[in-house]
Structure formats: structure tokens, C-alpha cells
Amino acid sequence: MNRIRKGDHVVVTAGKDKGKRGDVVRVAGDKVVVSNVNIIKRHTKANPQANQPGGVVEREAPIHVSNVMLFNPASGKGERIGTKVLEDGRKLRVFRSSGEAIDA
């Protein structure tokens, strides 16, 4: 079970964007792409077949999953995540500090 999933609101804990918050757009292995965080400039070549112009494009680059924490709106900061197994065998993500369920 992944600790960070697509759509989660996270806080960046390390790097040049430390302290920024955003939603997870994509999860790929041990990397996540967070909206409006870790913006890079990519110089792209024009592709007439795909109707794509060339130039400098700004986009989000992946961040390692260890450098983000799930944002807890109750406490207002990023917190660690644990798992809890329910009676029917389902796994549930919970905040380690309060034990509060993340997704019911």
C-alpha cells in the first residue's frame, strides 16, 4: 500500500521547494509529481505531426516520495502515515500522531 497516492495534498519537506504545498498529480514508483512544485524549464523541439510548437516549456519535475509528507488539515502541517488493518481485512491509512483515518 502506497503512503502517498494521486490526489493527496502534500507538503515538500526537503529541497529548493521546502515548505510548498500541492496536490499529487502522478505517482511513478518512488517518485511523485506535485502540482506547482519543482518547476523546470524544458527546451522542446517543434513537432508538426502532433501540432506541438517548439520553445521553452515550464513543467513539474518528479520529487522522491521521501521528500514529501501528507498534509493534515487538523494540525496544519505535514505528518507521518501508518496503516491499520480493519476486521474485514481492508487496509486503512492513518496519521501516526492522532490515529485519525485519512480515507474512509
PDB file of N, CA and C in Angstrom:
ATOM      1  N   MET A   1       0.848  -1.186   0.000  1.00  0.00           N
ATOM      2  CA  MET A   1       0.000   0.000   0.000  1.00  0.00           C
ATOM      3  C   MET A   1       0.892   1.247   0.000  1.00  0.00           C
ATOM      4  N   ASN A   2       0.652   2.117  -0.970  1.00  0.00           N
ATOM      5  CA  ASN A   2       1.438   3.341  -1.054  1.00  0.00           C
ATOM      6  C   ASN A   2       0.997   4.336   0.008  1.00  0.00           C
ATOM      7  N   ARG A   3       1.977   4.986   0.605  1.00  0.00           N
ATOM      8  CA  ARG A   3       1.669   6.008   1.604  1.00  0.00           C
ATOM      9  C   ARG A   3       1.140   7.277   0.942  1.00  0.00           C
ATOM     10  N   ILE A   4       1.669   7.596  -0.230  1.00  0.00           N
ATOM     11  CA  ILE A   4       1.240   8.780  -0.974  1.00  0.00           C
ATOM     12  C   ILE A   4       0.542   8.313  -2.244  1.00  0.00           C
ATOM     13  N   ARG A   5      -0.638   8.871  -2.501  1.00  0.00           N
ATOM     14  CA  ARG A   5      -1.416   8.496  -3.674  1.00  0.00           C
ATOM     15  C   ARG A   5      -1.769   9.730  -4.497  1.00  0.00           C
ATOM     16  N   LYS A   6      -2.220   9.489  -5.725  1.00  0.00           N
ATOM     17  CA  LYS A   6      -2.667  10.566  -6.607  1.00  0.00           C
ATOM     18  C   LYS A   6      -3.839  11.290  -5.945  1.00  0.00           C
ATOM     19  N   GLY A   7      -3.806  12.622  -5.970  1.00  0.00           N
ATOM     20  CA  GLY A   7      -4.880  13.420  -5.395  1.00  0.00           C
ATOM     21  C   GLY A   7      -4.626  13.854  -3.965  1.00  0.00           C
ATOM     22  N   ASP A   8      -3.610  13.283  -3.301  1.00  0.00           N
ATOM     23  CA  ASP A   8      -3.293  13.668  -1.918  1.00  0.00           C
ATOM     24  C   ASP A   8      -2.721  15.075  -1.875  1.00  0.00           C
ATOM     25  N   HIS A   9      -3.010  15.805  -0.802  1.00  0.00           N
ATOM     26  CA  HIS A   9      -2.444  17.133  -0.578  1.00  0.00           C
ATOM     27  C   HIS A   9      -1.199  16.940   0.273  1.00  0.00           C
ATOM     28  N   VAL A  10      -0.032  17.331  -0.257  1.00  0.00           N
ATOM     29  CA  VAL A  10       1.239  17.067   0.417  1.00  0.00           C
ATOM     30  C   VAL A  10       2.033  18.339   0.662  1.00  0.00           C
ATOM     31  N   VAL A  11       3.018  18.235   1.575  1.00  0.00           N
ATOM     32  CA  VAL A  11       3.956  19.304   1.878  1.00  0.00           C
ATOM     33  C   VAL A  11       5.347  18.801   1.515  1.00  0.00           C
ATOM     34  N   VAL A  12       6.144  19.638   0.845  1.00  0.00           N
ATOM     35  CA  VAL A  12       7.510  19.268   0.497  1.00  0.00           C
ATOM     36  C   VAL A  12       8.387  19.513   1.723  1.00  0.00           C
ATOM     37  N   THR A  13       9.179  18.500   2.120  1.00  0.00           N
ATOM     38  CA  THR A  13       9.975  18.592   3.345  1.00  0.00           C
ATOM     39  C   THR A  13      11.461  18.838   3.100  1.00  0.00           C
ATOM     40  N   ALA A  14      11.920  18.731   1.844  1.00  0.00           N
ATOM     41  CA  ALA A  14      13.343  18.920   1.562  1.00  0.00           C
ATOM     42  C   ALA A  14      13.529  19.471   0.159  1.00  0.00           C
ATOM     43  N   GLY A  15      14.663  20.146  -0.060  1.00  0.00           N
ATOM     44  CA  GLY A  15      14.993  20.655  -1.385  1.00  0.00           C
ATOM     45  C   GLY A  15      14.680  22.125  -1.548  1.00  0.00           C
ATOM     46  N   LYS A  16      14.793  22.602  -2.774  1.00  0.00           N
ATOM     47  CA  LYS A  16      14.614  24.032  -3.042  1.00  0.00           C
ATOM     48  C   LYS A  16      13.183  24.499  -2.835  1.00  0.00           C
ATOM     49  N   ASP A  17      12.213  23.587  -2.886  1.00  0.00           N
ATOM     50  CA  ASP A  17      10.802  23.941  -2.715  1.00  0.00           C
ATOM     51  C   ASP A  17      10.282  23.557  -1.338  1.00  0.00           C
ATOM     52  N   LYS A  18      11.160  23.453  -0.352  1.00  0.00           N
ATOM     53  CA  LYS A  18      10.767  23.051   1.004  1.00  0.00           C
ATOM     54  C   LYS A  18       9.695  23.993   1.553  1.00  0.00           C
ATOM     55  N   GLY A  19       8.629  23.406   2.098  1.00  0.00           N
ATOM     56  CA  GLY A  19       7.542  24.196   2.673  1.00  0.00           C
ATOM     57  C   GLY A  19       6.371  24.409   1.733  1.00  0.00           C
ATOM     58  N   LYS A  20       6.562  24.188   0.438  1.00  0.00           N
ATOM     59  CA  LYS A  20       5.468  24.378  -0.520  1.00  0.00           C
ATOM     60  C   LYS A  20       4.478  23.227  -0.414  1.00  0.00           C
ATOM     61  N   ARG A  21       3.214  23.541  -0.717  1.00  0.00           N
ATOM     62  CA  ARG A  21       2.165  22.517  -0.677  1.00  0.00           C
ATOM     63  C   ARG A  21       1.527  22.400  -2.047  1.00  0.00           C
ATOM     64  N   GLY A  22       1.003  21.211  -2.327  1.00  0.00           N
ATOM     65  CA  GLY A  22       0.315  20.985  -3.596  1.00  0.00           C
ATOM     66  C   GLY A  22      -0.304  19.609  -3.629  1.00  0.00           C
ATOM     67  N   ASP A  23      -1.043  19.339  -4.686  1.00  0.00           N
ATOM     68  CA  ASP A  23      -1.696  18.042  -4.860  1.00  0.00           C
ATOM     69  C   ASP A  23      -0.833  17.137  -5.730  1.00  0.00           C
ATOM     70  N   VAL A  24      -0.846  15.863  -5.424  1.00  0.00           N
ATOM     71  CA  VAL A  24      -0.078  14.888  -6.196  1.00  0.00           C
ATOM     72  C   VAL A  24      -0.808  14.654  -7.518  1.00  0.00           C
ATOM     73  N   VAL A  25      -0.099  14.879  -8.628  1.00  0.00           N
ATOM     74  CA  VAL A  25      -0.661  14.718  -9.961  1.00  0.00           C
ATOM     75  C   VAL A  25      -0.442  13.296 -10.457  1.00  0.00           C
ATOM     76  N   ARG A  26       0.754  12.739 -10.172  1.00  0.00           N
ATOM     77  CA  ARG A  26       1.108  11.428 -10.687  1.00  0.00           C
ATOM     78  C   ARG A  26       2.084  10.749  -9.737  1.00  0.00           C
ATOM     79  N   VAL A  27       1.949   9.439  -9.581  1.00  0.00           N
ATOM     80  CA  VAL A  27       2.873   8.640  -8.788  1.00  0.00           C
ATOM     81  C   VAL A  27       3.501   7.617  -9.717  1.00  0.00           C
ATOM     82  N   ALA A  28       4.840   7.587  -9.750  1.00  0.00           N
ATOM     83  CA  ALA A  28       5.555   6.632 -10.600  1.00  0.00           C
ATOM     84  C   ALA A  28       6.661   5.990  -9.779  1.00  0.00           C
ATOM     85  N   GLY A  29       6.385   4.809  -9.241  1.00  0.00           N
ATOM     86  CA  GLY A  29       7.382   4.119  -8.424  1.00  0.00           C
ATOM     87  C   GLY A  29       7.642   4.869  -7.131  1.00  0.00           C
ATOM     88  N   ASP A  30       8.894   5.292  -6.935  1.00  0.00           N
ATOM     89  CA  ASP A  30       9.238   6.020  -5.715  1.00  0.00           C
ATOM     90  C   ASP A  30       9.319   7.529  -5.948  1.00  0.00           C
ATOM     91  N   LYS A  31       8.749   8.009  -7.055  1.00  0.00           N
ATOM     92  CA  LYS A  31       8.725   9.435  -7.358  1.00  0.00           C
ATOM     93  C   LYS A  31       7.282   9.923  -7.478  1.00  0.00           C
ATOM     94  N   VAL A  32       7.062  11.188  -7.105  1.00  0.00           N
ATOM     95  CA  VAL A  32       5.741  11.802  -7.241  1.00  0.00           C
ATOM     96  C   VAL A  32       5.886  13.138  -7.955  1.00  0.00           C
ATOM     97  N   VAL A  33       4.853  13.526  -8.691  1.00  0.00           N
ATOM     98  CA  VAL A  33       4.799  14.833  -9.330  1.00  0.00           C
ATOM     99  C   VAL A  33       3.740  15.633  -8.589  1.00  0.00           C
ATOM    100  N   VAL A  34       4.155  16.783  -8.040  1.00  0.00           N
ATOM    101  CA  VAL A  34       3.267  17.632  -7.251  1.00  0.00           C
ATOM    102  C   VAL A  34       2.980  18.899  -8.047  1.00  0.00           C
ATOM    103  N   SER A  35       1.712  19.327  -8.077  1.00  0.00           N
ATOM    104  CA  SER A  35       1.323  20.498  -8.868  1.00  0.00           C
ATOM    105  C   SER A  35       1.997  21.765  -8.337  1.00  0.00           C
ATOM    106  N   ASN A  36       2.545  22.550  -9.258  1.00  0.00           N
ATOM    107  CA  ASN A  36       3.210  23.835  -8.988  1.00  0.00           C
ATOM    108  C   ASN A  36       4.406  23.725  -8.045  1.00  0.00           C
ATOM    109  N   VAL A  37       5.068  22.577  -8.014  1.00  0.00           N
ATOM    110  CA  VAL A  37       6.263  22.384  -7.192  1.00  0.00           C
ATOM    111  C   VAL A  37       7.343  21.765  -8.075  1.00  0.00           C
ATOM    112  N   ASN A  38       8.609  22.162  -7.860  1.00  0.00           N
ATOM    113  CA  ASN A  38       9.755  21.660  -8.613  1.00  0.00           C
ATOM    114  C   ASN A  38       9.579  21.931 -10.108  1.00  0.00           C
ATOM    115  N   ILE A  39       9.314  23.203 -10.436  1.00  0.00           N
ATOM    116  CA  ILE A  39       9.104  23.624 -11.817  1.00  0.00           C
ATOM    117  C   ILE A  39      10.455  23.691 -12.530  1.00  0.00           C
ATOM    118  N   ILE A  40      10.519  23.066 -13.724  1.00  0.00           N
ATOM    119  CA  ILE A  40      11.722  23.121 -14.542  1.00  0.00           C
ATOM    120  C   ILE A  40      11.369  23.680 -15.906  1.00  0.00           C
ATOM    121  N   LYS A  41      12.402  24.129 -16.629  1.00  0.00           N
ATOM    122  CA  LYS A  41      12.194  24.610 -17.993  1.00  0.00           C
ATOM    123  C   LYS A  41      12.749  23.567 -18.940  1.00  0.00           C
ATOM    124  N   ARG A  42      11.906  23.083 -19.835  1.00  0.00           N
ATOM    125  CA  ARG A  42      12.301  22.070 -20.795  1.00  0.00           C
ATOM    126  C   ARG A  42      12.281  22.694 -22.185  1.00  0.00           C
ATOM    127  N   HIS A  43      13.421  22.637 -22.887  1.00  0.00           N
ATOM    128  CA  HIS A  43      13.511  23.160 -24.249  1.00  0.00           C
ATOM    129  C   HIS A  43      13.035  22.073 -25.203  1.00  0.00           C
ATOM    130  N   THR A  44      11.901  22.316 -25.850  1.00  0.00           N
ATOM    131  CA  THR A  44      11.314  21.297 -26.720  1.00  0.00           C
ATOM    132  C   THR A  44      11.425  21.704 -28.182  1.00  0.00           C
ATOM    133  N   LYS A  45      11.566  20.698 -29.020  1.00  0.00           N
ATOM    134  CA  LYS A  45      11.620  20.895 -30.453  1.00  0.00           C
ATOM    135  C   LYS A  45      10.198  20.811 -31.001  1.00  0.00           C
ATOM    136  N   ALA A  46       9.904  21.600 -31.999  1.00  0.00           N
ATOM    137  CA  ALA A  46       8.569  21.595 -32.600  1.00  0.00           C
ATOM    138  C   ALA A  46       8.280  20.244 -33.242  1.00  0.00           C
ATOM    139  N   ASN A  47       7.015  19.801 -33.126  1.00  0.00           N
ATOM    140  CA  ASN A  47       6.580  18.546 -33.734  1.00  0.00           C
ATOM    141  C   ASN A  47       5.314  18.832 -34.541  1.00  0.00           C
ATOM    142  N   PRO A  48       5.462  19.054 -35.836  1.00  0.00           N
ATOM    143  CA  PRO A  48       4.286  19.406 -36.650  1.00  0.00           C
ATOM    144  C   PRO A  48       3.230  18.300 -36.729  1.00  0.00           C
ATOM    145  N   GLN A  49       3.643  17.035 -36.646  1.00  0.00           N
ATOM    146  CA  GLN A  49       2.670  15.945 -36.728  1.00  0.00           C
ATOM    147  C   GLN A  49       1.740  15.937 -35.516  1.00  0.00           C
ATOM    148  N   ALA A  50       2.264  16.273 -34.338  1.00  0.00           N
ATOM    149  CA  ALA A  50       1.446  16.322 -33.129  1.00  0.00           C
ATOM    150  C   ALA A  50       0.877  17.726 -32.909  1.00  0.00           C
ATOM    151  N   ASN A  51       1.142  18.627 -33.867  1.00  0.00           N
ATOM    152  CA  ASN A  51       0.678  20.017 -33.776  1.00  0.00           C
ATOM    153  C   ASN A  51       1.189  20.666 -32.490  1.00  0.00           C
ATOM    154  N   GLN A  52       2.485  20.449 -32.213  1.00  0.00           N
ATOM    155  CA  GLN A  52       3.098  20.933 -30.982  1.00  0.00           C
ATOM    156  C   GLN A  52       4.166  21.973 -31.329  1.00  0.00           C
ATOM    157  N   PRO A  53       4.026  23.192 -30.815  1.00  0.00           N
ATOM    158  CA  PRO A  53       5.038  24.206 -31.110  1.00  0.00           C
ATOM    159  C   PRO A  53       6.315  23.977 -30.295  1.00  0.00           C
ATOM    160  N   GLY A  54       7.415  24.499 -30.792  1.00  0.00           N
ATOM    161  CA  GLY A  54       8.675  24.400 -30.063  1.00  0.00           C
ATOM    162  C   GLY A  54       8.830  25.570 -29.111  1.00  0.00           C
ATOM    163  N   GLY A  55       9.877  25.525 -28.306  1.00  0.00           N
ATOM    164  CA  GLY A  55      10.146  26.616 -27.375  1.00  0.00           C
ATOM    165  C   GLY A  55      10.445  26.091 -25.991  1.00  0.00           C
ATOM    166  N   VAL A  56      10.435  27.011 -25.033  1.00  0.00           N
ATOM    167  CA  VAL A  56      10.726  26.666 -23.651  1.00  0.00           C
ATOM    168  C   VAL A  56       9.409  26.418 -22.921  1.00  0.00           C
ATOM    169  N   VAL A  57       9.263  25.218 -22.353  1.00  0.00           N
ATOM    170  CA  VAL A  57       8.033  24.845 -21.656  1.00  0.00           C
ATOM    171  C   VAL A  57       8.345  24.644 -20.177  1.00  0.00           C
ATOM    172  N   GLU A  58       7.538  25.243 -19.321  1.00  0.00           N
ATOM    173  CA  GLU A  58       7.702  25.043 -17.878  1.00  0.00           C
ATOM    174  C   GLU A  58       6.774  23.925 -17.440  1.00  0.00           C
ATOM    175  N   ARG A  59       7.327  22.959 -16.675  1.00  0.00           N
ATOM    176  CA  ARG A  59       6.507  21.858 -16.183  1.00  0.00           C
ATOM    177  C   ARG A  59       7.075  21.352 -14.868  1.00  0.00           C
ATOM    178  N   GLU A  60       6.275  20.505 -14.192  1.00  0.00           N
ATOM    179  CA  GLU A  60       6.710  19.962 -12.909  1.00  0.00           C
ATOM    180  C   GLU A  60       7.599  18.751 -13.137  1.00  0.00           C
ATOM    181  N   ALA A  61       8.661  18.660 -12.352  1.00  0.00           N
ATOM    182  CA  ALA A  61       9.545  17.502 -12.398  1.00  0.00           C
ATOM    183  C   ALA A  61       9.227  16.615 -11.197  1.00  0.00           C
ATOM    184  N   PRO A  62       9.542  15.316 -11.280  1.00  0.00           N
ATOM    185  CA  PRO A  62       9.262  14.416 -10.160  1.00  0.00           C
ATOM    186  C   PRO A  62      10.122  14.709  -8.937  1.00  0.00           C
ATOM    187  N   ILE A  63       9.582  14.392  -7.765  1.00  0.00           N
ATOM    188  CA  ILE A  63      10.281  14.517  -6.479  1.00  0.00           C
ATOM    189  C   ILE A  63      10.254  13.135  -5.839  1.00  0.00           C
ATOM    190  N   HIS A  64      11.303  12.790  -5.120  1.00  0.00           N
ATOM    191  CA  HIS A  64      11.317  11.499  -4.440  1.00  0.00           C
ATOM    192  C   HIS A  64      10.257  11.506  -3.343  1.00  0.00           C
ATOM    193  N   VAL A  65       9.600  10.371  -3.161  1.00  0.00           N
ATOM    194  CA  VAL A  65       8.477  10.261  -2.219  1.00  0.00           C
ATOM    195  C   VAL A  65       8.929  10.518  -0.773  1.00  0.00           C
ATOM    196  N   SER A  66      10.212  10.315  -0.473  1.00  0.00           N
ATOM    197  CA  SER A  66      10.707  10.555   0.878  1.00  0.00           C
ATOM    198  C   SER A  66      10.785  12.045   1.208  1.00  0.00           C
ATOM    199  N   ASN A  67      10.695  12.908   0.193  1.00  0.00           N
ATOM    200  CA  ASN A  67      10.787  14.344   0.405  1.00  0.00           C
ATOM    201  C   ASN A  67       9.431  15.032   0.485  1.00  0.00           C
ATOM    202  N   VAL A  68       8.354  14.265   0.589  1.00  0.00           N
ATOM    203  CA  VAL A  68       7.021  14.842   0.776  1.00  0.00           C
ATOM    204  C   VAL A  68       6.313  14.155   1.946  1.00  0.00           C
ATOM    205  N   MET A  69       5.430  14.898   2.597  1.00  0.00           N
ATOM    206  CA  MET A  69       4.619  14.359   3.692  1.00  0.00           C
ATOM    207  C   MET A  69       3.174  14.734   3.435  1.00  0.00           C
ATOM    208  N   LEU A  70       2.277  13.862   3.830  1.00  0.00           N
ATOM    209  CA  LEU A  70       0.854  14.132   3.677  1.00  0.00           C
ATOM    210  C   LEU A  70       0.456  15.270   4.614  1.00  0.00           C
ATOM    211  N   PHE A  71      -0.318  16.229   4.100  1.00  0.00           N
ATOM    212  CA  PHE A  71      -0.745  17.391   4.891  1.00  0.00           C
ATOM    213  C   PHE A  71      -1.963  17.035   5.719  1.00  0.00           C
ATOM    214  N   ASN A  72      -1.892  17.323   7.018  1.00  0.00           N
ATOM    215  CA  ASN A  72      -3.020  17.088   7.923  1.00  0.00           C
ATOM    216  C   ASN A  72      -3.718  18.418   8.178  1.00  0.00           C
ATOM    217  N   PRO A  73      -4.945  18.605   7.668  1.00  0.00           N
ATOM    218  CA  PRO A  73      -5.637  19.885   7.865  1.00  0.00           C
ATOM    219  C   PRO A  73      -5.973  20.168   9.323  1.00  0.00           C
ATOM    220  N   ALA A  74      -6.107  19.134  10.145  1.00  0.00           N
ATOM    221  CA  ALA A  74      -6.441  19.347  11.558  1.00  0.00           C
ATOM    222  C   ALA A  74      -5.290  20.025  12.298  1.00  0.00           C
ATOM    223  N   SER A  75      -4.054  19.591  12.033  1.00  0.00           N
ATOM    224  CA  SER A  75      -2.903  20.179  12.723  1.00  0.00           C
ATOM    225  C   SER A  75      -2.257  21.289  11.903  1.00  0.00           C
ATOM    226  N   GLY A  76      -2.515  21.319  10.595  1.00  0.00           N
ATOM    227  CA  GLY A  76      -1.960  22.361   9.741  1.00  0.00           C
ATOM    228  C   GLY A  76      -0.527  22.115   9.315  1.00  0.00           C
ATOM    229  N   LYS A  77      -0.050  20.876   9.423  1.00  0.00           N
ATOM    230  CA  LYS A  77       1.313  20.571   8.985  1.00  0.00           C
ATOM    231  C   LYS A  77       1.397  19.165   8.422  1.00  0.00           C
ATOM    232  N   GLY A  78       2.547  18.838   7.851  1.00  0.00           N
ATOM    233  CA  GLY A  78       2.759  17.510   7.285  1.00  0.00           C
ATOM    234  C   GLY A  78       2.985  16.498   8.387  1.00  0.00           C
ATOM    235  N   GLU A  79       2.431  15.299   8.220  1.00  0.00           N
ATOM    236  CA  GLU A  79       2.570  14.269   9.254  1.00  0.00           C
ATOM    237  C   GLU A  79       2.857  12.918   8.640  1.00  0.00           C
ATOM    238  N   ARG A  80       3.411  12.027   9.461  1.00  0.00           N
ATOM    239  CA  ARG A  80       3.732  10.682   9.011  1.00  0.00           C
ATOM    240  C   ARG A  80       2.468   9.842   8.910  1.00  0.00           C
ATOM    241  N   ILE A  81       2.574   8.783   8.101  1.00  0.00           N
ATOM    242  CA  ILE A  81       1.412   7.949   7.805  1.00  0.00           C
ATOM    243  C   ILE A  81       1.694   6.515   8.221  1.00  0.00           C
ATOM    244  N   GLY A  82       0.690   5.876   8.794  1.00  0.00           N
ATOM    245  CA  GLY A  82       0.772   4.461   9.118  1.00  0.00           C
ATOM    246  C   GLY A  82      -0.417   3.742   8.520  1.00  0.00           C
ATOM    247  N   THR A  83      -0.450   2.426   8.681  1.00  0.00           N
ATOM    248  CA  THR A  83      -1.581   1.665   8.177  1.00  0.00           C
ATOM    249  C   THR A  83      -2.247   0.919   9.316  1.00  0.00           C
ATOM    250  N   LYS A  84      -3.523   0.706   9.144  1.00  0.00           N
ATOM    251  CA  LYS A  84      -4.319  -0.005  10.140  1.00  0.00           C
ATOM    252  C   LYS A  84      -5.147  -1.038   9.379  1.00  0.00           C
ATOM    253  N   VAL A  85      -5.169  -2.263   9.862  1.00  0.00           N
ATOM    254  CA  VAL A  85      -5.940  -3.314   9.204  1.00  0.00           C
ATOM    255  C   VAL A  85      -7.281  -3.445   9.908  1.00  0.00           C
ATOM    256  N   LEU A  86      -8.355  -3.326   9.144  1.00  0.00           N
ATOM    257  CA  LEU A  86      -9.700  -3.430   9.709  1.00  0.00           C
ATOM    258  C   LEU A  86     -10.083  -4.893   9.890  1.00  0.00           C
ATOM    259  N   GLU A  87     -11.218  -5.150  10.567  1.00  0.00           N
ATOM    260  CA  GLU A  87     -11.669  -6.523  10.839  1.00  0.00           C
ATOM    261  C   GLU A  87     -11.928  -7.310   9.562  1.00  0.00           C
ATOM    262  N   ASP A  88     -12.433  -6.613   8.529  1.00  0.00           N
ATOM    263  CA  ASP A  88     -12.744  -7.313   7.282  1.00  0.00           C
ATOM    264  C   ASP A  88     -11.520  -7.485   6.372  1.00  0.00           C
ATOM    265  N   GLY A  89     -10.334  -7.106   6.842  1.00  0.00           N
ATOM    266  CA  GLY A  89      -9.099  -7.329   6.094  1.00  0.00           C
ATOM    267  C   GLY A  89      -8.641  -6.151   5.254  1.00  0.00           C
ATOM    268  N   ARG A  90      -9.446  -5.089   5.177  1.00  0.00           N
ATOM    269  CA  ARG A  90      -9.047  -3.914   4.396  1.00  0.00           C
ATOM    270  C   ARG A  90      -7.990  -3.113   5.142  1.00  0.00           C
ATOM    271  N   LYS A  91      -7.095  -2.475   4.379  1.00  0.00           N
ATOM    272  CA  LYS A  91      -6.080  -1.614   4.975  1.00  0.00           C
ATOM    273  C   LYS A  91      -6.549  -0.173   4.900  1.00  0.00           C
ATOM    274  N   LEU A  92      -6.213   0.599   5.914  1.00  0.00           N
ATOM    275  CA  LEU A  92      -6.635   1.987   6.011  1.00  0.00           C
ATOM    276  C   LEU A  92      -5.421   2.829   6.360  1.00  0.00           C
ATOM    277  N   ARG A  93      -5.240   3.954   5.676  1.00  0.00           N
ATOM    278  CA  ARG A  93      -4.145   4.857   6.024  1.00  0.00           C
ATOM    279  C   ARG A  93      -4.575   5.746   7.182  1.00  0.00           C
ATOM    280  N   VAL A  94      -3.697   5.931   8.159  1.00  0.00           N
ATOM    281  CA  VAL A  94      -3.991   6.770   9.318  1.00  0.00           C
ATOM    282  C   VAL A  94      -2.792   7.667   9.602  1.00  0.00           C
ATOM    283  N   PHE A  95      -3.060   8.833  10.218  1.00  0.00           N
ATOM    284  CA  PHE A  95      -1.978   9.692  10.678  1.00  0.00           C
ATOM    285  C   PHE A  95      -1.392   9.083  11.943  1.00  0.00           C
ATOM    286  N   ARG A  96      -0.067   9.016  12.030  1.00  0.00           N
ATOM    287  CA  ARG A  96       0.584   8.375  13.172  1.00  0.00           C
ATOM    288  C   ARG A  96       0.395   9.176  14.454  1.00  0.00           C
ATOM    289  N   SER A  97       0.314  10.498  14.345  1.00  0.00           N
ATOM    290  CA  SER A  97       0.212  11.328  15.546  1.00  0.00           C
ATOM    291  C   SER A  97      -1.131  11.182  16.258  1.00  0.00           C
ATOM    292  N   SER A  98      -2.214  11.197  15.463  1.00  0.00           N
ATOM    293  CA  SER A  98      -3.550  11.188  16.066  1.00  0.00           C
ATOM    294  C   SER A  98      -4.297   9.880  15.870  1.00  0.00           C
ATOM    295  N   GLY A  99      -3.866   9.060  14.923  1.00  0.00           N
ATOM    296  CA  GLY A  99      -4.591   7.837  14.612  1.00  0.00           C
ATOM    297  C   GLY A  99      -5.838   8.059  13.773  1.00  0.00           C
ATOM    298  N   GLU A 100      -6.009   9.293  13.320  1.00  0.00           N
ATOM    299  CA  GLU A 100      -7.183   9.679  12.534  1.00  0.00           C
ATOM    300  C   GLU A 100      -7.088   9.080  11.123  1.00  0.00           C
ATOM    301  N   ALA A 101      -8.177   8.518  10.616  1.00  0.00           N
ATOM    302  CA  ALA A 101      -8.192   7.900   9.289  1.00  0.00           C
ATOM    303  C   ALA A 101      -8.109   8.967   8.198  1.00  0.00           C
ATOM    304  N   ILE A 102      -7.362   8.661   7.157  1.00  0.00           N
ATOM    305  CA  ILE A 102      -7.191   9.598   6.053  1.00  0.00           C
ATOM    306  C   ILE A 102      -8.307   9.433   5.040  1.00  0.00           C
ATOM    307  N   ASP A 103      -8.537   8.186   4.596  1.00  0.00           N
ATOM    308  CA  ASP A 103      -9.578   7.932   3.619  1.00  0.00           C
ATOM    309  C   ASP A 103     -10.503   6.855   4.164  1.00  0.00           C
ATOM    310  N   ALA A 104     -11.754   7.216   4.382  1.00  0.00           N
ATOM    311  CA  ALA A 104     -12.704   6.275   4.990  1.00  0.00           C
ATOM    312  C   ALA A 104     -13.340   5.363   3.973  1.00  0.00           C
TER     313      ALA A 104
END
